[in-house]
Amino acid sequence: MPNTVLEITVLSENTVGAPLGLAGEWGLAMLVETAGKKFLFDTGERGALLENAAALGVGLKSVDALVMSHGHYDHSGGMQAFLRLRGRLPVYAHPDFFTFHYDNRDKPRYIGVPFCKEALTSLGADFILTHGPRELIPGVWISGEIPRKTDFEKGDSSLICLDNNGNQVPDALHDDMSLYCVVPGGLVIILGCAHAGLVNIIEHAREVTGVSKVYGIIGGTHLGPAPVSQQEATIKFLQSLELQFIAPNHCTGQPMMARLAGIFGSRFHFAPAGAKFIFSTND
């Protein structure tokens, strides 16, 4: 039997893929296990990851570190519940994680972290705020802030934030981060919402890790609400990568997931709550 080098379990997502007593919620949380270490990547919207993990037989008390992709409620809303269970541990995030993020589709609605930093610290969060990339263990990287280089990935115009003077300004979401994992077949890129742009993230992953081949991608791509021009340019780029695995979920949107399933065939995987993906030395 091939040796497992990376295992990813989806603990919280918009949908549920198996009748195991799991709960779906708008958001995302994934457990990443490799080299004897456990990293929780985001915590979902309201803490469903705890009951889902218990139903799946996944132990969260032994998580080594929490990595936050960005400061939106649907990725950070389960932090308090998780910290109450786990206790003190390192929490990696961007320095702008606690920015006052808003959605302005109809009227300004706060969508940032629903807890203050002090409350989370009191529950055991040892925040490690990083602008740049950081290698957690050999072959596992936090992206740090993603450089915005493409001309077609312009971000979501409906998202705003408050500047230091309390004024509403377009939200560049500088706090958007991803995880980069090196497996024998290349890179596995783990996304929160890809607000920085999927192509920007992939190119940054190659630069940071020094690994050019991208084996797989999993997580929220934010392609669902993206302009058609961005969708088409991104799909064309993905087709050029010779991906062996693609599992988009959350903010990708069902129409876009259906289209990607048609394009990538057997290489496409749905990634609802309860899904588990294992990458081995054969990959």
mmCIF file of C-alpha atoms in Angstrom:
data_model
loop_
_atom_site.group_PDB
_atom_site.id
_atom_site.type_symbol
_atom_site.label_atom_id
_atom_site.label_comp_id
_atom_site.label_asym_id
_atom_site.label_seq_id
_atom_site.Cartn_x
_atom_site.Cartn_y
_atom_site.Cartn_z
ATOM 1 C CA MET A 1 0.000 0.000 0.000
ATOM 2 C CA PRO A 2 1.424 3.436 -0.889
ATOM 3 C CA ASN A 3 2.478 5.701 1.956
ATOM 4 C CA THR A 4 0.240 8.682 2.681
ATOM 5 C CA VAL A 5 2.067 12.005 2.485
ATOM 6 C CA LEU A 6 -0.912 14.369 2.753
ATOM 7 C CA GLU A 7 -4.497 13.957 3.927
ATOM 8 C CA ILE A 8 -7.170 16.662 3.674
ATOM 9 C CA THR A 9 -10.564 16.317 5.363
ATOM 10 C CA VAL A 10 -13.339 18.839 4.711
ATOM 11 C CA LEU A 11 -14.930 19.513 8.112
ATOM 12 C CA SER A 12 -17.239 22.383 7.181
ATOM 13 C CA GLU A 13 -18.630 23.511 3.841
ATOM 14 C CA ASN A 14 -21.874 24.758 2.279
ATOM 15 C CA THR A 15 -22.989 21.214 1.484
ATOM 16 C CA VAL A 16 -22.882 17.728 2.964
ATOM 17 C CA GLY A 17 -21.854 14.779 0.854
ATOM 18 C CA ALA A 18 -22.650 11.730 3.016
ATOM 19 C CA PRO A 19 -25.474 10.710 5.396
ATOM 20 C CA LEU A 20 -23.279 10.660 8.486
ATOM 21 C CA GLY A 21 -25.135 13.160 10.651
ATOM 22 C CA LEU A 22 -23.048 16.053 9.347
ATOM 23 C CA ALA A 23 -24.174 19.682 9.164
ATOM 24 C CA GLY A 24 -23.620 22.045 6.260
ATOM 25 C CA GLU A 25 -23.048 25.760 6.776
ATOM 26 C CA TRP A 26 -21.936 28.597 4.549
ATOM 27 C CA GLY A 27 -18.189 28.603 5.007
ATOM 28 C CA LEU A 28 -15.149 26.396 4.975
ATOM 29 C CA ALA A 29 -12.888 24.454 7.334
ATOM 30 C CA MET A 30 -10.399 21.740 6.374
ATOM 31 C CA LEU A 31 -8.018 19.586 8.383
ATOM 32 C CA VAL A 32 -4.625 19.122 6.758
ATOM 33 C CA GLU A 33 -2.494 16.230 8.035
ATOM 34 C CA THR A 34 1.070 15.579 6.941
ATOM 35 C CA ALA A 35 4.363 14.406 8.447
ATOM 36 C CA GLY A 36 2.665 13.663 11.761
ATOM 37 C CA LYS A 37 1.321 17.220 12.080
ATOM 38 C CA LYS A 38 -2.252 18.505 11.986
ATOM 39 C CA PHE A 39 -3.136 21.959 10.688
ATOM 40 C CA LEU A 40 -6.689 23.259 10.824
ATOM 41 C CA PHE A 41 -7.302 25.589 7.891
ATOM 42 C CA ASP A 42 -10.205 27.923 8.767
ATOM 43 C CA THR A 43 -13.124 27.164 11.069
ATOM 44 C CA GLY A 44 -16.329 27.623 9.071
ATOM 45 C CA GLU A 45 -19.226 29.895 9.953
ATOM 46 C CA ARG A 46 -20.685 28.814 13.287
ATOM 47 C CA GLY A 47 -18.710 25.906 14.694
ATOM 48 C CA ALA A 48 -20.280 22.961 12.836
ATOM 49 C CA LEU A 49 -16.744 21.617 12.390
ATOM 50 C CA LEU A 50 -16.804 20.312 15.993
ATOM 51 C CA GLU A 51 -19.845 18.051 15.575
ATOM 52 C CA ASN A 52 -18.783 17.121 12.061
ATOM 53 C CA ALA A 53 -15.300 16.159 13.245
ATOM 54 C CA ALA A 54 -16.804 14.012 16.014
ATOM 55 C CA ALA A 55 -19.115 12.285 13.525
ATOM 56 C CA LEU A 56 -16.150 11.587 11.252
ATOM 57 C CA GLY A 57 -13.951 10.356 14.089
ATOM 58 C CA VAL A 58 -11.518 13.225 13.614
ATOM 59 C CA GLY A 59 -9.702 14.413 16.736
ATOM 60 C CA LEU A 60 -9.355 18.188 16.944
ATOM 61 C CA LYS A 61 -7.730 18.291 20.389
ATOM 62 C CA SER A 62 -4.439 17.269 18.796
ATOM 63 C CA VAL A 63 -4.371 20.000 16.138
ATOM 64 C CA ASP A 64 -0.886 21.556 16.100
ATOM 65 C CA ALA A 65 -1.770 24.949 14.620
ATOM 66 C CA LEU A 66 -4.685 26.923 13.199
ATOM 67 C CA VAL A 67 -4.183 28.755 9.903
ATOM 68 C CA MET A 68 -6.697 31.452 8.941
ATOM 69 C CA SER A 69 -7.089 32.174 5.244
ATOM 70 C CA HIS A 70 -8.689 35.602 5.769
ATOM 71 C CA GLY A 71 -10.887 37.591 8.110
ATOM 72 C CA HIS A 72 -14.396 36.819 6.854
ATOM 73 C CA TYR A 73 -17.042 35.447 9.225
ATOM 74 C CA ASP A 74 -17.675 32.304 7.188
ATOM 75 C CA HIS A 75 -14.080 31.194 7.724
ATOM 76 C CA SER A 76 -13.561 32.552 11.241
ATOM 77 C CA GLY A 77 -16.962 32.100 12.892
ATOM 78 C CA GLY A 78 -16.005 28.738 14.393
ATOM 79 C CA MET A 79 -12.808 30.012 16.010
ATOM 80 C CA GLN A 80 -14.286 30.511 19.455
ATOM 81 C CA ALA A 81 -15.874 27.061 19.576
ATOM 82 C CA PHE A 82 -12.676 25.420 18.332
ATOM 83 C CA LEU A 83 -10.473 27.269 20.823
ATOM 84 C CA ARG A 84 -12.763 26.305 23.700
ATOM 85 C CA LEU A 85 -12.183 22.678 22.726
ATOM 86 C CA ARG A 86 -8.503 22.818 21.791
ATOM 87 C CA GLY A 87 -7.045 25.429 24.135
ATOM 88 C CA ARG A 88 -3.793 27.270 23.547
ATOM 89 C CA LEU A 89 -2.108 26.849 20.176
ATOM 90 C CA PRO A 90 -0.437 28.955 17.448
ATOM 91 C CA VAL A 91 -2.844 30.796 15.137
ATOM 92 C CA TYR A 92 -1.340 32.033 11.885
ATOM 93 C CA ALA A 93 -2.992 34.957 10.107
ATOM 94 C CA HIS A 94 -2.222 38.088 8.116
ATOM 95 C CA PRO A 95 -1.790 41.358 10.074
ATOM 96 C CA ASP A 96 -4.982 42.656 8.403
ATOM 97 C CA PHE A 97 -7.016 39.686 9.640
ATOM 98 C CA PHE A 98 -9.142 41.867 11.936
ATOM 99 C CA THR A 99 -9.881 44.510 9.285
ATOM 100 C CA PHE A 100 -13.514 45.718 9.307
ATOM 101 C CA HIS A 101 -14.705 43.845 6.218
ATOM 102 C CA TYR A 102 -18.143 44.674 4.754
ATOM 103 C CA ASP A 103 -20.355 43.448 1.934
ATOM 104 C CA ASN A 104 -22.047 46.332 0.079
ATOM 105 C CA ARG A 105 -24.387 44.478 -2.297
ATOM 106 C CA ASP A 106 -27.573 46.045 -0.940
ATOM 107 C CA LYS A 107 -26.361 48.033 2.033
ATOM 108 C CA PRO A 108 -23.167 47.745 4.085
ATOM 109 C CA ARG A 109 -23.211 44.514 6.099
ATOM 110 C CA TYR A 110 -20.365 43.519 8.397
ATOM 111 C CA ILE A 111 -18.807 40.227 7.287
ATOM 112 C CA GLY A 112 -15.530 40.334 9.221
ATOM 113 C CA VAL A 113 -14.295 38.254 12.144
ATOM 114 C CA PRO A 114 -17.172 38.084 14.667
ATOM 115 C CA PHE A 115 -14.843 38.126 17.681
ATOM 116 C CA CYS A 116 -12.290 40.633 18.930
ATOM 117 C CA LYS A 117 -8.644 39.617 19.103
ATOM 118 C CA GLU A 118 -8.581 39.870 22.896
ATOM 119 C CA ALA A 119 -11.473 37.422 23.291
ATOM 120 C CA LEU A 120 -9.770 34.854 21.070
ATOM 121 C CA THR A 121 -6.444 35.343 22.819
ATOM 122 C CA SER A 122 -8.108 34.720 26.185
ATOM 123 C CA LEU A 123 -9.314 31.350 24.837
ATOM 124 C CA GLY A 124 -5.814 30.308 23.822
ATOM 125 C CA ALA A 125 -5.091 31.854 20.412
ATOM 126 C CA ASP A 126 -1.386 32.699 20.204
ATOM 127 C CA PHE A 127 -1.559 34.881 17.115
ATOM 128 C CA ILE A 128 1.401 34.833 14.745
ATOM 129 C CA LEU A 129 0.729 37.553 12.196
ATOM 130 C CA THR A 130 2.764 37.344 9.030
ATOM 131 C CA HIS A 131 2.949 39.438 5.857
ATOM 132 C CA GLY A 132 5.334 37.113 4.096
ATOM 133 C CA PRO A 133 5.373 33.385 3.354
ATOM 134 C CA ARG A 134 6.340 31.029 6.165
ATOM 135 C CA GLU A 135 7.325 27.370 6.045
ATOM 136 C CA LEU A 136 5.526 25.647 8.930
ATOM 137 C CA ILE A 137 7.279 22.320 8.432
ATOM 138 C CA PRO A 138 9.348 21.132 5.461
ATOM 139 C CA GLY A 139 7.102 21.222 2.415
ATOM 140 C CA VAL A 140 4.157 23.065 4.009
ATOM 141 C CA TRP A 141 3.955 26.813 3.470
ATOM 142 C CA ILE A 142 1.616 29.600 4.465
ATOM 143 C CA SER A 143 1.487 31.860 1.434
ATOM 144 C CA GLY A 144 1.610 35.178 3.216
ATOM 145 C CA GLU A 145 0.191 38.124 1.296
ATOM 146 C CA ILE A 146 -0.364 37.303 -2.387
ATOM 147 C CA PRO A 147 1.082 39.764 -4.928
ATOM 148 C CA ARG A 148 -1.621 40.926 -7.362
ATOM 149 C CA LYS A 149 -0.017 40.681 -10.801
ATOM 150 C CA THR A 150 -2.675 39.623 -13.304
ATOM 151 C CA ASP A 151 -4.685 42.296 -15.084
ATOM 152 C CA PHE A 152 -7.938 40.286 -15.108
ATOM 153 C CA GLU A 153 -8.235 39.349 -11.410
ATOM 154 C CA LYS A 154 -9.649 42.575 -10.033
ATOM 155 C CA GLY A 155 -11.374 41.339 -6.881
ATOM 156 C CA ASP A 156 -15.016 41.555 -5.842
ATOM 157 C CA SER A 157 -16.368 45.095 -6.317
ATOM 158 C CA SER A 158 -19.139 44.473 -3.775
ATOM 159 C CA LEU A 159 -16.653 44.111 -0.924
ATOM 160 C CA ILE A 160 -15.581 47.178 1.039
ATOM 161 C CA CYS A 161 -13.723 47.885 4.259
ATOM 162 C CA LEU A 162 -13.070 50.786 6.605
ATOM 163 C CA ASP A 163 -9.760 52.619 6.420
ATOM 164 C CA ASN A 164 -7.949 54.108 9.421
ATOM 165 C CA ASN A 165 -10.207 57.161 9.271
ATOM 166 C CA GLY A 166 -13.403 55.113 9.203
ATOM 167 C CA ASN A 167 -14.067 55.792 5.524
ATOM 168 C CA GLN A 168 -15.513 53.116 3.236
ATOM 169 C CA VAL A 169 -13.018 52.027 0.574
ATOM 170 C CA PRO A 170 -12.794 49.061 -1.835
ATOM 171 C CA ASP A 171 -11.561 46.000 0.038
ATOM 172 C CA ALA A 172 -8.382 44.615 -1.514
ATOM 173 C CA LEU A 173 -8.435 41.767 1.030
ATOM 174 C CA HIS A 174 -4.684 41.822 1.544
ATOM 175 C CA ASP A 175 -5.241 39.259 4.313
ATOM 176 C CA ASP A 176 -6.203 36.527 1.815
ATOM 177 C CA MET A 177 -3.774 33.607 2.270
ATOM 178 C CA SER A 178 -3.498 29.996 1.135
ATOM 179 C CA LEU A 179 -1.563 26.854 2.075
ATOM 180 C CA TYR A 180 1.021 25.288 -0.222
ATOM 181 C CA CYS A 181 1.885 21.614 0.258
ATOM 182 C CA VAL A 182 4.608 19.795 -1.664
ATOM 183 C CA VAL A 183 3.807 16.163 -2.560
ATOM 184 C CA PRO A 184 5.754 13.799 -4.843
ATOM 185 C CA GLY A 185 3.616 14.822 -7.829
ATOM 186 C CA GLY A 186 4.076 18.569 -7.327
ATOM 187 C CA LEU A 187 2.104 21.218 -5.447
ATOM 188 C CA VAL A 188 -1.248 20.862 -3.721
ATOM 189 C CA ILE A 189 -2.684 24.348 -3.186
ATOM 190 C CA ILE A 190 -5.314 24.753 -0.468
ATOM 191 C CA LEU A 191 -7.563 27.790 -0.852
ATOM 192 C CA GLY A 192 -9.820 29.693 1.506
ATOM 193 C CA CYS A 193 -11.683 31.955 -0.930
ATOM 194 C CA ALA A 194 -8.925 32.945 -3.381
ATOM 195 C CA HIS A 195 -9.832 36.628 -3.109
ATOM 196 C CA ALA A 196 -6.321 37.422 -4.359
ATOM 197 C CA GLY A 197 -7.105 35.646 -7.627
ATOM 198 C CA LEU A 198 -6.520 31.968 -8.345
ATOM 199 C CA VAL A 199 -3.874 32.605 -10.989
ATOM 200 C CA ASN A 200 -2.011 35.025 -8.714
ATOM 201 C CA ILE A 201 -2.066 32.405 -5.953
ATOM 202 C CA ILE A 202 -0.773 29.607 -8.173
ATOM 203 C CA GLU A 203 2.072 31.682 -9.574
ATOM 204 C CA HIS A 204 2.990 32.811 -6.058
ATOM 205 C CA ALA A 205 2.999 29.194 -4.856
ATOM 206 C CA ARG A 206 5.453 28.266 -7.581
ATOM 207 C CA GLU A 207 7.722 31.152 -6.661
ATOM 208 C CA VAL A 208 7.630 30.539 -2.901
ATOM 209 C CA THR A 209 8.145 26.773 -3.000
ATOM 210 C CA GLY A 210 10.380 26.533 -6.048
ATOM 211 C CA VAL A 211 8.087 23.787 -7.391
ATOM 212 C CA SER A 212 6.657 24.570 -10.816
ATOM 213 C CA LYS A 213 4.342 21.577 -11.308
ATOM 214 C CA VAL A 214 0.890 22.004 -9.770
ATOM 215 C CA TYR A 215 -0.596 18.617 -8.922
ATOM 216 C CA GLY A 216 -3.867 19.758 -7.390
ATOM 217 C CA ILE A 217 -6.096 22.512 -6.036
ATOM 218 C CA ILE A 218 -8.764 22.352 -3.349
ATOM 219 C CA GLY A 219 -10.991 24.973 -1.724
ATOM 220 C CA GLY A 220 -12.921 28.100 -2.535
ATOM 221 C CA THR A 221 -11.978 29.743 -5.834
ATOM 222 C CA HIS A 222 -14.390 32.735 -5.767
ATOM 223 C CA LEU A 223 -14.970 32.129 -9.469
ATOM 224 C CA GLY A 224 -18.746 32.026 -8.987
ATOM 225 C CA PRO A 225 -19.200 35.789 -8.497
ATOM 226 C CA ALA A 226 -16.261 36.727 -10.746
ATOM 227 C CA PRO A 227 -16.769 38.542 -14.091
ATOM 228 C CA VAL A 228 -17.046 36.304 -17.150
ATOM 229 C CA SER A 229 -13.731 37.628 -18.469
ATOM 230 C CA GLN A 230 -11.981 36.502 -15.275
ATOM 231 C CA GLN A 231 -13.714 33.137 -15.331
ATOM 232 C CA GLU A 232 -12.636 32.451 -18.909
ATOM 233 C CA ALA A 233 -9.032 33.577 -18.398
ATOM 234 C CA THR A 234 -8.738 31.503 -15.219
ATOM 235 C CA ILE A 235 -10.172 28.366 -16.816
ATOM 236 C CA LYS A 236 -7.782 28.720 -19.740
ATOM 237 C CA PHE A 237 -4.879 28.988 -17.296
ATOM 238 C CA LEU A 238 -6.038 25.956 -15.307
ATOM 239 C CA GLN A 239 -6.261 23.900 -18.495
ATOM 240 C CA SER A 240 -2.608 24.705 -19.201
ATOM 241 C CA LEU A 241 -1.430 23.231 -15.892
ATOM 242 C CA GLU A 242 -2.036 19.513 -16.530
ATOM 243 C CA LEU A 243 -3.751 19.268 -13.143
ATOM 244 C CA GLN A 244 -4.300 15.782 -11.755
ATOM 245 C CA PHE A 245 -6.718 16.866 -9.019
ATOM 246 C CA ILE A 246 -9.149 19.747 -8.661
ATOM 247 C CA ALA A 247 -11.726 19.982 -5.869
ATOM 248 C CA PRO A 248 -13.311 23.435 -5.830
ATOM 249 C CA ASN A 249 -15.991 24.184 -3.255
ATOM 250 C CA HIS A 250 -17.630 26.924 -1.149
ATOM 251 C CA CYS A 251 -17.574 30.264 -3.042
ATOM 252 C CA THR A 252 -16.861 28.579 -6.394
ATOM 253 C CA GLY A 253 -20.617 28.292 -6.919
ATOM 254 C CA GLN A 254 -22.527 25.307 -8.266
ATOM 255 C CA PRO A 255 -22.756 26.452 -11.923
ATOM 256 C CA MET A 256 -18.988 26.957 -12.039
ATOM 257 C CA MET A 257 -18.354 23.626 -10.286
ATOM 258 C CA ALA A 258 -20.544 21.896 -12.868
ATOM 259 C CA ARG A 259 -18.582 23.515 -15.664
ATOM 260 C CA LEU A 260 -15.226 22.556 -14.124
ATOM 261 C CA ALA A 261 -16.478 19.005 -13.664
ATOM 262 C CA GLY A 262 -17.227 18.864 -17.380
ATOM 263 C CA ILE A 263 -13.809 20.224 -18.307
ATOM 264 C CA PHE A 264 -11.643 18.129 -15.970
ATOM 265 C CA GLY A 265 -13.645 14.902 -15.933
ATOM 266 C CA SER A 266 -12.240 12.255 -13.585
ATOM 267 C CA ARG A 267 -9.717 14.731 -12.217
ATOM 268 C CA PHE A 268 -12.570 16.797 -10.745
ATOM 269 C CA HIS A 269 -13.834 16.016 -7.245
ATOM 270 C CA PHE A 270 -16.663 17.484 -5.199
ATOM 271 C CA ALA A 271 -15.476 18.579 -1.764
ATOM 272 C CA PRO A 272 -18.456 18.883 0.596
ATOM 273 C CA ALA A 273 -18.314 18.426 4.372
ATOM 274 C CA GLY A 274 -17.182 14.878 5.061
ATOM 275 C CA ALA A 275 -14.981 14.501 1.979
ATOM 276 C CA LYS A 276 -11.479 13.150 2.521
ATOM 277 C CA PHE A 277 -8.615 13.219 0.034
ATOM 278 C CA ILE A 278 -5.382 11.254 0.414
ATOM 279 C CA PHE A 279 -2.206 11.982 -1.529
ATOM 280 C CA SER A 280 0.471 9.280 -1.475
ATOM 281 C CA THR A 281 3.989 8.556 -2.623
ATOM 282 C CA ASN A 282 2.442 7.250 -5.844
ATOM 283 C CA ASP A 283 1.160 10.743 -6.726
#
